[in-house]
Every structure is written in C-alpha cells, then in structure tokens.
Amino acid sequence: MVGEVIRKVLIVGGGIGGMALAILLRSKGLDVDLAERDPQWRAAGAGLTLNGATLRVFSEIGIEEDVRRLGSVHGGVRLHDRWGNIIEDRPAYVPEPGDIMAGGAIMRPVLHQILAERTRALGTNVRLGLTVNTLDQDKDGVTVTFSDGSVGRYDLVVGADGLHSQMRKLIFPDAPGAAFVHMGAWRAVFPRPAEMETTWLFLDASQKLGFNPVSKTHMYLFILEPMTENQWREPEDWPRLLAELMSGYCDQVSSLATSIDESTSINYRPLEMVMLPQPWHSGRVVLLGDACHGTTPHSGYGAGLATEDAVILAEQICAPGDLDERLNAYCDRRYPRCRRVMDLSLDLNRMERAGVPIVDQFHTNMALMDIARQPY
Ligand SMILES: Cc1cc2nc3c(=O)[nH]c(=O)nc-3n(C[C@H](O)[C@H](O)[C@H](O)COP(=O)(O)OP(=O)(O)OC[C@H]3O[C@@H](n4cnc5c(N)ncnc54)[C@H](O)[C@@H]3O)c2cc1C
C-alpha cells in the first residue's frame, strides 16, 4: 500500500457524511459508487441545527448558498427561563461565509435533497436499495459482494452507514454497539412567528426545550427528555405526550402545545451513543460519521462531525504516501475532536438527568460551542 493512488471508492451509506464524501471525491475526479440501503433514499426527522464549523464544510462542498436560501442562518440566540423571561439575547445578523459564530438550522429532508442533487450532478454512481454482504480484502483492493448478488472491486471502501453500522460489525465484530443514554429526543415542526429570528431556548432543570427557525416560514421544536428506561412510544401517543412535555411553560410554548393535533409533524427517538476506539480502519475499509462516533444532539453537532470527517478523509484519500499511514492520519486528526464532543455531550446528559441547575451547566455548554470555533 506504499504510495498507492486511490482511484475507485465504494461509500456504503448515503446519509449526510456519505454524500459529503462522495461530493468531495468526485470533485477530485475519483470513481465513486454509493450504496444506500433505502430504495427511496429518504431522510426522516425534523430540523437539524447547524454551527459555524458545519457551515464551513458546506462552503467547501459547494452547498452553502443553497443552505442559506432554503434553511435559516442567523448567528443569534435568545435564552429564556421557563416563564418566558429573557435571560440573554444575542440578536440575529447575517454571518459572512466562514464566520465561526454562525449558526442556524434546516429541515433534514431539505438538506438531504440539496446533498443528493449535488452528489448525482457530479457523477456519483448511486445504487439504491443495496447493501454489502461480504468484504474480501487482499493487498491490491477489496472485493465486495452486494445484497443483490452483484460483485464490485474497489481500492477503498468507506462505511458511512450510521449509528448501527453494519460495516463496523463487518470489520470490528467485537466492537461495542450503540448504547442508550437515558434520554429521548422529541422534534416537531410549527409555523414560525414573525418575531422569531434566532434560536430560542427555554431553560429548565427538568429538560432541554427550544425552537430553531428552519426556513422563512417554519421552525422546529426540540426537547431532550430524561428517561430511566429505554421506552418506545407509539406514534399515536406522540401528540398527547409532546403536549404534556410543553405544558407548564410560558404562553409562547404552551399555546403551541394546544395547537398540536394528528397533522403536526412529530418525531421521537430514544437516544444512543457510540464511540469506537482508534483505529477507525481495518486494511482498506474505513469508517466515517456516526458509524464510528455517534453523539447525542446536545451540541447539534453529529451531522457536522460527519461532514468534517468527510473533508479530512478526502484529503487523506488523495494524499501521497502509505495508505495505512494516511488512514491513521485521518483518525489521529479526527479522534480528539469527536471524543471531546462526545465527552462534553455525555457530561451535559448526566447533568440534565440529575437536574443540575442551568447556571452550573453553562461552562460545559460553552466548552462544547468552543469546539465548533476551532479548525477541524
Ligand atoms: C434526534 C436526533 C437529533 C439530531 N439533531 C442533530 C442536529 O440538530 N445537528 C446535527 O449536526 N446532528 C444532529 N443529530 C445527529 C445526526 O443526525 C447524525 O450525527 C448524522 O446524521 C450522522 O450522519 P451519517 O452520515 O454518519 O449517518 P446517517 O445520517 O445515519 O446516514 C447513514 C445512511 O446509511 C444508510 N445505511 C444504513 N445502514 C446501511 C447499510 N447496511 N447499507 C447501506 N446503507 C445503509 C442509511 O439509510 C442512511 O442513509 C441528531 C441525531 C438525532 C438522533
């Protein structure tokens, strides 16, 4: 693998990280096949919070303008207590490209559409309804057998197949899987009031609740609910349970709770985390994004980390030198940042579950936000 040029890459998983990598590699002229399990290539969920680092990656992969146009980029935040009193207000402004203080949000299906269009426009060979059955590595490449019986030969295979990664299981069968972190995440979409121009958080020791504009017309609600057990909630109960979690707050929140009905777009998920120790590759198969470091949404940073991985991995795939050393360099560069996001998110998770007062969570929150301001 000394000084080897990588020409043909298979990416398994067409999520945010996999598509970002496909775009970067196609821009550098590599042959890229992308295998996605979902035949419809859908993106579930509501809003996705973005930070300055994520927007910097979007600029590198050529989608920042679309994200600004179809999402919401504002760089502001307003903190309230549960009763609606404003504690701090950093007003909206329009951040310049590369602004480390920038923030915003976009509907996940909208971001998916932007990325998917660019992935296809650059000539990625997208194969839907397909996964990998076996990987057979030798010194010159990887022979892949797909679930439809077809066979492909690649210089490198990238597992970008998310938190419950099958690729992780194939190359590291003994690695621990994703673990429940005693929290449930609620998301819902509402019309955006004209006066809401920034992220609004309603702070309370019992749970994290906030709103983020995702477009000129809509905002998304997020709630992190502490839970003792990993309980699945039936979708028909979601409107009632969500309205209960929003009750007891000021009018801005509780009036929305009373507007919830069966037509409200609601999404609920018990939260899980995974952090794979180094290395993140075995021979010519390497992991990226949630497949090796799935975090909680405390920082609104999981998708951002996956896209940052894509930038650094693409650099190493195209670099000169020994391939094993290049893949180690990718992991060495990414591991400390991802580990730190994970550790701080877990700290916040523990504090929130223990009902630690918001002021005592402040430094951890600031440390988490500070990571996004550092170069990836
Ligand atoms: C409730 C919740 C809220 C979140 N909010 C935010 C947020 O506000 N901001 C943020 O930055 N992050 C957020 N995250 C984290 C973010 O969603 C993930 O970190 C991000 O999606 C990871 O991207 P990925 O490409 O690694 O994996 P994914 O986005 O999970 O994509 C994996 C892809 O692989 C496909 N796939 C899976 N298995 C296979 C297989 N065997 N073969 C082929 N294809 C396969 C899947 O269908 C999917 O398309 C949140 C997560 C949760 C759970």
XYZ file of C-alpha atoms and ligand atoms in Angstrom:
429
model
C 0.000 0.000 0.000
C 3.090 2.270 -0.257
C 2.455 5.461 -2.256
C -0.752 3.999 -3.611
C -3.100 6.128 -5.706
C -6.775 5.526 -4.843
C -8.933 5.628 -7.965
C -12.131 3.760 -7.172
C -14.050 4.094 -3.891
C -17.231 2.484 -2.569
C -19.191 4.508 0.006
C -21.726 2.460 1.963
C -24.500 4.730 3.290
C -25.998 7.768 1.577
C -26.548 9.928 4.669
C -25.061 13.351 5.309
C -21.486 12.098 5.806
C -21.520 9.641 2.896
C -22.879 12.220 0.462
C -20.387 14.888 1.616
C -17.540 12.442 0.927
C -18.958 11.459 -2.477
C -19.111 15.138 -3.491
C -15.523 15.789 -2.378
C -14.102 12.684 -4.090
C -15.989 13.246 -7.345
C -14.727 16.857 -7.342
C -11.203 15.409 -7.263
C -12.000 13.067 -10.170
C -12.212 9.693 -8.373
C -14.690 6.983 -9.417
C -17.303 6.740 -6.663
C -20.056 4.169 -6.148
C -22.506 4.943 -3.344
C -24.631 2.063 -1.982
C -27.693 3.114 0.036
C -29.943 0.594 1.741
C -33.171 2.625 1.485
C -34.700 2.175 -2.009
C -36.430 5.574 -1.670
C -33.319 7.312 -0.228
C -35.431 9.239 2.298
C -34.352 11.408 5.233
C -36.568 11.148 8.286
C -36.730 13.690 11.071
C -37.401 17.352 11.548
C -34.880 20.144 11.857
C -31.121 19.908 12.000
C -29.163 22.520 13.942
C -26.029 23.800 12.212
C -22.989 25.513 13.695
C -20.236 27.623 12.161
C -17.955 24.636 11.523
C -20.697 22.775 9.665
C -21.362 25.829 7.510
C -17.635 26.000 6.714
C -17.816 22.405 5.439
C -20.936 23.253 3.409
C -18.951 26.045 1.818
C -16.136 23.576 0.938
C -18.580 21.189 -0.729
C -20.391 23.952 -2.597
C -23.818 23.867 -0.931
C -23.660 26.805 1.492
C -25.660 29.134 -0.769
C -28.475 26.584 -1.104
C -28.485 26.017 2.664
C -28.739 29.767 3.304
C -31.545 30.087 0.753
C -33.624 27.079 1.829
C -32.713 26.938 5.530
C -32.064 29.592 8.145
C -28.651 31.069 9.006
C -28.774 33.785 11.641
C -25.993 33.522 14.239
C -28.210 34.551 17.165
C -29.678 33.002 20.304
C -32.160 34.117 22.957
C -32.211 32.447 26.366
C -35.418 32.475 28.448
C -36.392 30.880 31.704
C -39.415 28.564 31.809
C -41.727 31.528 32.383
C -40.546 33.389 29.280
C -38.310 35.981 30.976
C -35.366 36.797 28.705
C -32.030 36.000 30.365
C -29.764 36.840 27.433
C -30.339 37.918 23.833
C -27.731 37.695 21.083
C -29.623 39.225 18.145
C -29.778 37.869 14.611
C -27.310 39.004 11.987
C -26.349 37.576 8.620
C -22.998 35.848 9.108
C -20.423 36.060 6.345
C -19.152 32.782 4.878
C -16.565 31.297 7.246
C -17.967 33.126 10.295
C -17.141 30.931 13.284
C -20.017 32.376 15.328
C -22.593 31.433 12.708
C -25.458 29.121 13.489
C -28.770 28.097 12.055
C -30.899 25.149 11.078
C -32.506 23.451 8.121
C -35.127 20.756 7.634
C -33.286 17.438 7.376
C -35.150 16.348 4.201
C -34.273 19.696 2.572
C -30.559 19.277 3.348
C -30.775 15.684 2.105
C -32.244 16.899 -1.190
C -29.517 19.530 -1.656
C -26.759 16.986 -0.981
C -28.373 14.257 -3.097
C -28.734 16.572 -6.104
C -25.085 17.614 -5.902
C -23.948 14.015 -5.349
C -25.734 12.932 -8.530
C -24.827 16.040 -10.548
C -21.124 15.325 -10.009
C -21.499 11.836 -11.470
C -21.533 9.575 -8.400
C -22.871 6.132 -9.289
C -25.749 5.990 -6.753
C -27.153 2.498 -6.195
C -30.310 2.384 -4.063
C -31.894 -0.494 -2.142
C -28.473 -2.074 -1.810
C -26.132 -3.099 0.977
C -22.923 -5.072 1.400
C -22.986 -8.779 2.240
C -19.267 -9.596 2.302
C -15.890 -7.864 2.056
C -12.826 -9.739 0.861
C -9.562 -7.797 1.150
C -6.196 -8.545 -0.414
C -3.074 -6.426 -0.854
C -4.396 -4.703 -4.011
C -8.038 -4.000 -3.190
C -11.381 -5.098 -1.766
C -13.858 -7.419 -3.476
C -17.392 -6.586 -2.359
C -20.446 -8.801 -2.704
C -23.659 -6.776 -2.642
C -27.091 -7.824 -1.394
C -28.388 -8.140 -4.996
C -25.655 -10.696 -5.766
C -23.518 -8.303 -7.830
C -19.779 -8.054 -7.155
C -17.504 -4.985 -7.266
C -13.790 -4.360 -6.874
C -12.527 -1.201 -5.120
C -9.295 0.422 -3.963
C -11.054 1.603 -0.780
C -14.407 1.042 0.965
C -15.905 3.650 3.323
C -18.567 2.699 5.884
C -20.825 5.744 6.326
C -23.822 3.700 7.391
C -24.760 5.399 10.641
C -25.086 4.574 14.327
C -25.964 0.888 13.866
C -23.307 0.444 11.186
C -23.177 -2.959 9.557
C -19.746 -2.066 8.140
C -18.454 -1.540 11.697
C -19.699 -5.021 12.578
C -18.034 -6.497 9.488
C -14.566 -5.071 10.201
C -14.688 -4.892 14.023
C -17.071 -7.702 15.054
C -16.159 -7.344 18.748
C -16.566 -3.570 18.982
C -19.354 -2.401 21.311
C -22.519 -1.181 19.594
C -24.608 1.912 20.283
C -25.802 2.281 23.890
C -28.919 4.015 25.258
C -28.096 7.227 27.175
C -31.291 7.607 29.211
C -32.798 10.385 27.143
C -35.466 10.670 24.492
C -35.384 13.314 21.748
C -38.588 14.975 20.555
C -38.791 17.048 17.387
C -41.807 18.846 15.873
C -42.349 21.434 13.149
C -44.510 24.554 13.601
C -45.199 27.745 11.641
C -42.596 30.352 12.558
C -43.820 33.513 14.292
C -42.591 36.675 12.556
C -40.695 37.840 15.649
C -38.611 34.652 15.886
C -35.337 35.336 14.085
C -32.895 33.331 16.224
C -32.647 30.136 18.270
C -34.865 30.409 21.348
C -34.098 28.267 24.380
C -36.423 27.926 27.380
C -34.152 26.810 30.185
C -35.319 24.493 32.901
C -33.508 21.913 35.007
C -36.078 19.206 34.166
C -35.498 19.075 30.379
C -33.974 20.979 27.450
C -36.549 22.745 25.237
C -36.000 25.158 22.375
C -37.007 26.363 18.919
C -34.900 26.980 15.871
C -36.040 28.607 12.597
C -35.557 26.129 9.722
C -36.845 28.312 6.880
C -38.505 31.663 6.290
C -41.863 30.142 7.243
C -41.198 27.348 9.754
C -39.325 26.495 12.952
C -38.628 23.238 14.706
C -39.109 22.407 18.364
C -36.607 20.191 20.182
C -36.963 18.629 23.607
C -34.482 16.335 25.352
C -36.421 14.314 27.907
C -34.549 12.450 30.684
C -35.714 8.808 30.943
C -34.834 5.966 33.284
C -35.592 3.187 30.795
C -35.403 2.832 27.031
C -39.106 3.181 26.341
C -40.527 3.193 22.844
C -43.558 5.484 22.481
C -46.250 4.594 19.972
C -46.705 7.252 17.260
C -50.433 7.598 18.022
C -49.437 8.773 21.544
C -46.867 11.324 20.322
C -49.227 14.359 20.084
C -50.506 13.853 23.641
C -47.086 13.110 25.183
C -45.436 16.061 23.432
C -48.207 18.441 24.533
C -47.701 17.258 28.132
C -43.958 17.989 27.953
C -44.736 21.521 26.687
C -47.262 22.332 29.387
C -46.297 24.437 32.406
C -44.164 26.761 30.261
C -44.911 30.374 29.295
C -47.592 31.199 26.684
C -45.140 31.102 23.761
C -44.645 27.378 24.399
C -47.917 26.256 25.950
C -50.059 27.933 23.265
C -48.241 25.815 20.668
C -48.923 22.723 22.777
C -52.652 23.345 22.464
C -52.317 23.614 18.658
C -50.852 20.077 18.335
C -53.041 17.547 16.541
C -52.639 14.459 14.313
C -51.428 16.617 11.421
C -48.483 18.051 13.406
C -45.159 16.682 12.158
C -43.645 14.997 15.259
C -40.625 12.755 15.604
C -39.467 10.844 18.694
C -36.287 8.794 19.245
C -34.608 7.254 22.287
C -31.002 8.493 22.172
C -27.968 6.258 21.757
C -24.227 6.873 21.527
C -21.219 5.021 20.200
C -17.507 5.882 20.307
C -15.194 3.490 18.535
C -11.609 3.445 19.823
C -8.787 4.066 17.355
C -8.137 2.909 14.653
C -11.224 3.516 12.515
C -9.988 1.385 9.653
C -9.033 -2.190 9.019
C -6.914 -2.580 5.896
C -8.764 -0.863 3.057
C -12.080 -0.384 4.858
C -12.550 2.816 6.867
C -15.453 4.292 8.855
C -16.868 7.818 8.975
C -19.568 9.757 10.881
C -21.998 8.055 13.258
C -20.564 4.672 12.260
C -17.537 5.466 14.464
C -18.751 8.348 16.710
C -22.495 8.804 17.141
C -23.224 11.519 19.701
C -26.376 12.949 21.305
C -27.904 16.166 19.900
C -26.700 18.227 22.910
C -24.352 20.163 20.723
C -26.383 19.916 17.487
C -23.140 18.644 16.065
C -23.391 14.967 14.958
C -24.072 15.731 11.313
C -21.423 18.441 11.430
C -18.806 15.989 12.700
C -19.717 13.526 9.935
C -19.167 16.183 7.254
C -15.879 17.295 8.861
C -14.741 13.646 8.733
C -15.529 13.662 5.017
C -13.247 16.669 4.405
C -10.284 15.177 6.277
C -10.782 11.671 4.880
C -10.999 13.022 1.312
C -7.698 14.877 1.884
C -6.001 11.676 3.046
C -7.515 9.515 0.297
C -5.939 11.856 -2.250
C -2.642 12.390 -0.372
C 0.655 10.734 -1.350
C 2.307 8.122 0.890
C 1.483 4.820 2.528
C -2.295 4.178 2.629
C -2.242 2.722 6.131
C -0.428 5.815 7.416
C -2.895 8.088 5.594
C -5.884 6.350 7.176
C -4.192 6.539 10.578
C -3.575 10.249 9.988
C -7.310 10.730 9.297
C -8.230 9.035 12.568
C -5.475 10.798 14.569
C -6.782 14.144 13.371
C -10.472 13.408 13.969
C -10.456 11.302 17.133
C -9.623 14.001 19.760
C -12.275 16.435 18.476
C -15.003 13.776 18.237
C -14.041 12.334 21.646
C -14.272 15.806 23.216
C -17.724 16.489 21.712
C -18.840 13.078 22.935
C -17.469 13.543 26.475
C -18.975 17.011 26.900
C -22.322 15.848 25.484
C -22.310 12.971 27.974
C -21.472 15.404 30.807
C -24.467 17.552 29.834
C -26.619 14.464 29.541
C -25.675 13.446 33.123
C -26.227 16.965 34.480
C -29.628 17.281 32.813
C -30.747 13.914 34.144
C -29.577 14.861 37.639
C -31.482 18.176 37.455
C -28.296 20.258 37.855
C -29.208 23.988 37.699
C -28.719 25.580 34.269
C -26.074 28.032 35.538
C -23.910 25.081 36.563
C -24.176 23.616 33.045
C -23.012 26.874 31.480
C -19.264 26.109 31.283
C -19.833 22.717 29.690
C -22.162 24.274 27.121
C -19.589 26.968 26.350
C -16.792 24.379 26.023
C -18.921 22.439 23.555
C -19.659 25.533 21.481
C -15.986 26.457 21.564
C -15.023 23.242 19.747
C -17.033 24.333 16.707
C -14.947 27.519 16.586
C -11.670 25.596 16.317
C -10.369 24.422 12.933
C -11.361 20.868 12.075
C -32.964 13.061 17.459
C -31.673 13.478 16.820
C -31.439 14.817 16.554
C -30.242 15.232 15.971
N -30.037 16.553 15.746
C -28.886 16.965 15.189
C -28.664 18.337 14.929
O -29.509 19.184 15.240
N -27.497 18.704 14.331
C -26.535 17.783 13.979
O -25.479 18.180 13.435
N -26.722 16.475 14.223
C -27.865 16.042 14.813
N -28.063 14.721 15.046
C -27.020 13.769 14.674
C -27.049 13.475 13.176
O -28.335 13.082 12.765
C -26.066 12.375 12.838
O -24.865 12.588 13.525
C -25.799 12.334 11.338
O -26.986 12.031 10.636
C -24.718 11.306 11.025
O -24.529 11.230 9.643
P -24.019 9.882 8.984
O -23.919 10.167 7.530
O -22.830 9.383 9.708
O -25.158 8.807 9.274
P -26.703 8.829 8.856
O -27.180 10.209 8.628
O -27.396 7.973 9.854
O -26.726 8.092 7.435
C -26.492 6.722 7.319
C -27.034 6.279 5.966
O -26.644 4.929 5.737
C -27.761 4.168 5.313
N -27.500 2.801 5.749
C -27.609 2.287 7.000
N -27.217 1.018 7.014
C -26.851 0.710 5.745
C -26.338 -0.449 5.130
N -26.121 -1.567 5.836
N -26.066 -0.417 3.801
C -26.273 0.706 3.068
N -26.755 1.837 3.610
C -27.028 1.841 4.927
C -28.952 4.828 5.981
O -30.162 4.531 5.300
C -28.561 6.303 5.879
O -28.943 6.860 4.644
C -29.248 14.279 15.642
C -29.477 12.923 15.885
C -30.673 12.527 16.485
C -30.899 11.073 16.775
